[in-house]
PDB file of C-alpha atoms in Angstrom:
ATOM      1  CA  UNK E   1     -49.653  24.262  52.298  1.00  0.00           C
ATOM      2  CA  UNK E   2     -49.260  24.576  56.244  1.00  0.00           C
ATOM      3  CA  UNK E   3     -51.802  22.652  58.537  1.00  0.00           C
ATOM      4  CA  UNK E   4     -52.633  24.754  61.689  1.00  0.00           C
ATOM      5  CA  UNK E   5     -54.304  23.181  64.442  1.00  0.00           C
ATOM      6  CA  UNK E   6     -57.460  24.998  65.481  1.00  0.00           C
ATOM      7  CA  UNK E   7     -60.515  24.413  67.486  1.00  0.00           C
ATOM      8  CA  UNK E   8     -64.178  25.440  66.453  1.00  0.00           C
ATOM      9  CA  UNK E   9     -64.320  29.141  66.850  1.00  0.00           C
ATOM     10  CA  UNK E  10     -67.454  30.667  68.339  1.00  0.00           C
ATOM     11  CA  UNK E  11     -68.734  34.246  68.769  1.00  0.00           C
ATOM     12  CA  UNK E  12     -69.593  33.110  72.295  1.00  0.00           C
ATOM     13  CA  UNK E  13     -67.736  32.718  75.498  1.00  0.00           C
ATOM     14  CA  UNK E  14     -68.063  30.371  78.466  1.00  0.00           C
ATOM     15  CA  UNK E  15     -66.533  30.346  81.970  1.00  0.00           C
ATOM     16  CA  UNK E  16     -63.567  27.777  81.943  1.00  0.00           C
ATOM     17  CA  UNK E  17     -64.276  27.092  85.702  1.00  0.00           C
ATOM     18  CA  UNK E  18     -67.962  26.079  85.235  1.00  0.00           C
ATOM     19  CA  UNK E  19     -66.797  23.851  82.129  1.00  0.00           C
ATOM     20  CA  UNK E  20     -64.354  22.080  84.532  1.00  0.00           C
ATOM     21  CA  UNK E  21     -67.021  21.688  87.194  1.00  0.00           C
ATOM     22  CA  UNK E  22     -69.344  20.085  84.389  1.00  0.00           C
ATOM     23  CA  UNK E  23     -66.540  17.628  83.771  1.00  0.00           C
ATOM     24  CA  UNK E  24     -66.260  16.842  87.513  1.00  0.00           C
ATOM     25  CA  UNK E  25     -69.829  15.970  87.674  1.00  0.00           C
ATOM     26  CA  UNK E  26     -69.755  14.032  84.462  1.00  0.00           C
ATOM     27  CA  UNK E  27     -66.579  11.987  85.855  1.00  0.00           C
ATOM     28  CA  UNK E  28     -68.520  11.437  88.965  1.00  0.00           C
ATOM     29  CA  UNK E  29     -71.545  10.095  87.176  1.00  0.00           C
ATOM     30  CA  UNK E  30     -69.552   7.977  84.991  1.00  0.00           C
ATOM     31  CA  UNK E  31     -67.754   6.536  88.067  1.00  0.00           C
ATOM     32  CA  UNK E  32     -71.176   5.856  89.715  1.00  0.00           C
ATOM     33  CA  UNK E  33     -72.274   4.154  86.607  1.00  0.00           C
ATOM     34  CA  UNK E  34     -69.107   1.900  86.457  1.00  0.00           C
ATOM     35  CA  UNK E  35     -69.794   0.976  90.288  1.00  0.00           C
ATOM     36  CA  UNK E  36     -73.822   0.398  89.693  1.00  0.00           C
ATOM     37  CA  UNK E  37     -74.372  -0.252  86.058  1.00  0.00           C
ATOM     38  CA  UNK E  38     -77.485   2.127  86.715  1.00  0.00           C
ATOM     39  CA  UNK E  39     -78.257   3.035  83.123  1.00  0.00           C
ATOM     40  CA  UNK E  40     -80.203   5.915  84.290  1.00  0.00           C
ATOM     41  CA  UNK E  41     -77.002   7.758  85.163  1.00  0.00           C
ATOM     42  CA  UNK E  42     -75.764   7.436  81.695  1.00  0.00           C
ATOM     43  CA  UNK E  43     -79.455   8.492  80.330  1.00  0.00           C
ATOM     44  CA  UNK E  44     -79.072  11.490  82.288  1.00  0.00           C
ATOM     45  CA  UNK E  45     -75.492  12.270  81.166  1.00  0.00           C
ATOM     46  CA  UNK E  46     -76.945  11.671  77.614  1.00  0.00           C
ATOM     47  CA  UNK E  47     -79.655  14.245  77.905  1.00  0.00           C
ATOM     48  CA  UNK E  48     -77.425  16.767  79.809  1.00  0.00           C
ATOM     49  CA  UNK E  49     -74.917  16.301  76.823  1.00  0.00           C
ATOM     50  CA  UNK E  50     -77.579  16.580  74.170  1.00  0.00           C
ATOM     51  CA  UNK E  51     -78.792  19.888  75.838  1.00  0.00           C
ATOM     52  CA  UNK E  52     -75.323  21.485  75.894  1.00  0.00           C
ATOM     53  CA  UNK E  53     -74.561  19.988  72.306  1.00  0.00           C
ATOM     54  CA  UNK E  54     -77.398  22.113  70.831  1.00  0.00           C
ATOM     55  CA  UNK E  55     -76.030  25.286  72.568  1.00  0.00           C
ATOM     56  CA  UNK E  56     -78.662  25.515  75.234  1.00  0.00           C
ATOM     57  CA  UNK E  57     -76.312  25.151  78.275  1.00  0.00           C
ATOM     58  CA  UNK E  58     -78.720  27.543  80.277  1.00  0.00           C
ATOM     59  CA  UNK E  59     -81.057  24.451  80.419  1.00  0.00           C
ATOM     60  CA  UNK E  60     -78.425  22.015  81.212  1.00  0.00           C
ATOM     61  CA  UNK E  61     -78.962  20.639  84.876  1.00  0.00           C
ATOM     62  CA  UNK E  62     -75.192  20.085  85.200  1.00  0.00           C
ATOM     63  CA  UNK E  63     -74.401  23.664  83.926  1.00  0.00           C
ATOM     64  CA  UNK E  64     -76.882  25.145  86.103  1.00  0.00           C
ATOM     65  CA  UNK E  65     -75.327  23.345  89.181  1.00  0.00           C
ATOM     66  CA  UNK E  66     -71.823  24.092  88.042  1.00  0.00           C
ATOM     67  CA  UNK E  67     -72.739  27.943  87.702  1.00  0.00           C
ATOM     68  CA  UNK E  68     -74.430  27.931  91.134  1.00  0.00           C
ATOM     69  CA  UNK E  69     -71.402  26.448  92.778  1.00  0.00           C
ATOM     70  CA  UNK E  70     -68.962  28.668  90.706  1.00  0.00           C
ATOM     71  CA  UNK E  71     -70.900  31.711  92.266  1.00  0.00           C
ATOM     72  CA  UNK E  72     -71.372  30.346  95.641  1.00  0.00           C
ATOM     73  CA  UNK E  73     -67.629  29.584  95.985  1.00  0.00           C
ATOM     74  CA  UNK E  74     -66.705  33.155  94.170  1.00  0.00           C
ATOM     75  CA  UNK E  75     -64.530  31.455  91.596  1.00  0.00           C
ATOM     76  CA  UNK E  76     -62.983  33.905  89.323  1.00  0.00           C
ATOM     77  CA  UNK E  77     -64.561  33.886  85.691  1.00  0.00           C
ATOM     78  CA  UNK E  78     -62.206  32.726  83.134  1.00  0.00           C
ATOM     79  CA  UNK E  79     -63.747  33.392  79.850  1.00  0.00           C
ATOM     80  CA  UNK E  80     -62.703  31.093  76.899  1.00  0.00           C
ATOM     81  CA  UNK E  81     -64.259  30.400  73.482  1.00  0.00           C
ATOM     82  CA  UNK E  82     -67.381  28.273  73.570  1.00  0.00           C
ATOM     83  CA  UNK E  83     -66.504  26.405  70.236  1.00  0.00           C
ATOM     84  CA  UNK E  84     -64.407  23.696  71.584  1.00  0.00           C
ATOM     85  CA  UNK E  85     -66.717  23.100  74.546  1.00  0.00           C
ATOM     86  CA  UNK E  86     -69.746  22.843  72.255  1.00  0.00           C
ATOM     87  CA  UNK E  87     -67.531  20.375  70.186  1.00  0.00           C
ATOM     88  CA  UNK E  88     -66.848  18.354  73.405  1.00  0.00           C
ATOM     89  CA  UNK E  89     -70.415  18.271  74.539  1.00  0.00           C
ATOM     90  CA  UNK E  90     -71.058  16.646  71.050  1.00  0.00           C
ATOM     91  CA  UNK E  91     -68.319  14.081  71.510  1.00  0.00           C
ATOM     92  CA  UNK E  92     -69.617  13.220  75.083  1.00  0.00           C
ATOM     93  CA  UNK E  93     -73.129  12.968  73.684  1.00  0.00           C
ATOM     94  CA  UNK E  94     -71.894  10.322  71.365  1.00  0.00           C
ATOM     95  CA  UNK E  95     -70.125   8.480  73.880  1.00  0.00           C
ATOM     96  CA  UNK E  96     -73.247   8.424  76.106  1.00  0.00           C
ATOM     97  CA  UNK E  97     -75.361   7.395  73.273  1.00  0.00           C
ATOM     98  CA  UNK E  98     -72.868   4.479  72.538  1.00  0.00           C
ATOM     99  CA  UNK E  99     -72.783   3.353  75.959  1.00  0.00           C
ATOM    100  CA  UNK E 100     -76.578   3.563  76.408  1.00  0.00           C
ATOM    101  CA  UNK E 101     -77.115   1.691  73.048  1.00  0.00           C
ATOM    102  CA  UNK E 102     -74.431  -0.869  73.990  1.00  0.00           C
ATOM    103  CA  UNK E 103     -76.052  -1.482  77.142  1.00  0.00           C
ATOM    104  CA  UNK E 104     -79.319  -2.102  75.934  1.00  0.00           C
ATOM    105  CA  UNK E 105     -78.111  -4.503  73.246  1.00  0.00           C
ATOM    106  CA  UNK E 106     -76.445  -6.658  75.906  1.00  0.00           C
ATOM    107  CA  UNK E 107     -72.822  -5.947  75.365  1.00  0.00           C
ATOM    108  CA  UNK E 108     -72.130  -4.593  78.731  1.00  0.00           C
ATOM    109  CA  UNK E 109     -68.435  -5.100  78.654  1.00  0.00           C
ATOM    110  CA  UNK E 110     -68.095  -2.994  75.704  1.00  0.00           C
ATOM    111  CA  UNK E 111     -70.437  -0.340  77.347  1.00  0.00           C
ATOM    112  CA  UNK E 112     -68.117  -0.429  80.413  1.00  0.00           C
ATOM    113  CA  UNK E 113     -65.171   0.475  78.141  1.00  0.00           C
ATOM    114  CA  UNK E 114     -66.821   3.332  76.119  1.00  0.00           C
ATOM    115  CA  UNK E 115     -67.872   4.805  79.708  1.00  0.00           C
ATOM    116  CA  UNK E 116     -64.378   4.490  80.897  1.00  0.00           C
ATOM    117  CA  UNK E 117     -62.947   6.440  78.022  1.00  0.00           C
ATOM    118  CA  UNK E 118     -65.874   9.066  78.581  1.00  0.00           C
ATOM    119  CA  UNK E 119     -64.886   9.101  82.338  1.00  0.00           C
ATOM    120  CA  UNK E 120     -61.085   9.483  81.480  1.00  0.00           C
ATOM    121  CA  UNK E 121     -61.714  12.316  79.045  1.00  0.00           C
ATOM    122  CA  UNK E 122     -63.814  14.267  81.525  1.00  0.00           C
ATOM    123  CA  UNK E 123     -61.304  13.620  84.506  1.00  0.00           C
ATOM    124  CA  UNK E 124     -58.626  15.202  82.243  1.00  0.00           C
ATOM    125  CA  UNK E 125     -60.780  18.326  81.694  1.00  0.00           C
ATOM    126  CA  UNK E 126     -61.771  18.448  85.166  1.00  0.00           C
ATOM    127  CA  UNK E 127     -58.233  17.967  86.723  1.00  0.00           C
ATOM    128  CA  UNK E 128     -55.949  19.492  84.215  1.00  0.00           C
ATOM    129  CA  UNK E 129     -58.181  21.565  81.893  1.00  0.00           C
ATOM    130  CA  UNK E 130     -57.115  19.303  79.212  1.00  0.00           C
ATOM    131  CA  UNK E 131     -59.711  19.087  76.379  1.00  0.00           C
ATOM    132  CA  UNK E 132     -59.167  15.761  74.617  1.00  0.00           C
ATOM    133  CA  UNK E 133     -61.927  16.735  71.946  1.00  0.00           C
ATOM    134  CA  UNK E 134     -60.145  19.935  71.205  1.00  0.00           C
ATOM    135  CA  UNK E 135     -57.064  17.835  70.261  1.00  0.00           C
ATOM    136  CA  UNK E 136     -58.666  15.552  68.034  1.00  0.00           C
ATOM    137  CA  UNK E 137     -60.812  18.180  66.416  1.00  0.00           C
ATOM    138  CA  UNK E 138     -58.100  19.511  63.918  1.00  0.00           C
ATOM    139  CA  UNK E 139     -57.235  15.908  62.709  1.00  0.00           C
ATOM    140  CA  UNK E 140     -60.847  15.032  62.318  1.00  0.00           C
ATOM    141  CA  UNK E 141     -61.319  18.250  60.333  1.00  0.00           C
ATOM    142  CA  UNK E 142     -58.424  17.545  58.067  1.00  0.00           C
ATOM    143  CA  UNK E 143     -59.790  14.053  57.606  1.00  0.00           C
ATOM    144  CA  UNK E 144     -63.353  15.074  56.604  1.00  0.00           C
ATOM    145  CA  UNK E 145     -62.571  18.489  54.910  1.00  0.00           C
ATOM    146  CA  UNK E 146     -59.192  18.717  53.778  1.00  0.00           C
ATOM    147  CA  UNK E 147     -58.049  15.387  52.214  1.00  0.00           C
TER     148      UNK E 147
END
């Protein structure tokens, strides 16, 4: 039996430029958190990822801002499947939950590390269009459902 790599497929599409702008804002907010350790920044990201992870991006403050910037700059729309981005939002939400939880139980160094990983993943998406969650998904799927 052949194992093919795949990402979640959705009938919906999203604008890749908006997704990359979302990742840019996420990267900037994570950097600000790492510099200030202001947990409100991570709580905001957690809320935004939660909104996007339940497929309600039209209510996401970051997505609204990203769409506005994309429109203002007349960036060309590049439609891509929404499934991988939805999965990535769920992963971002998990990293944000972990960071906030670890911060509140007093393990700030661990929270710092988790936030750094989220920042690196977001930077890769923003700068290079490389979605780490999309690369991890096939392995996780095989581990959970095929084995």
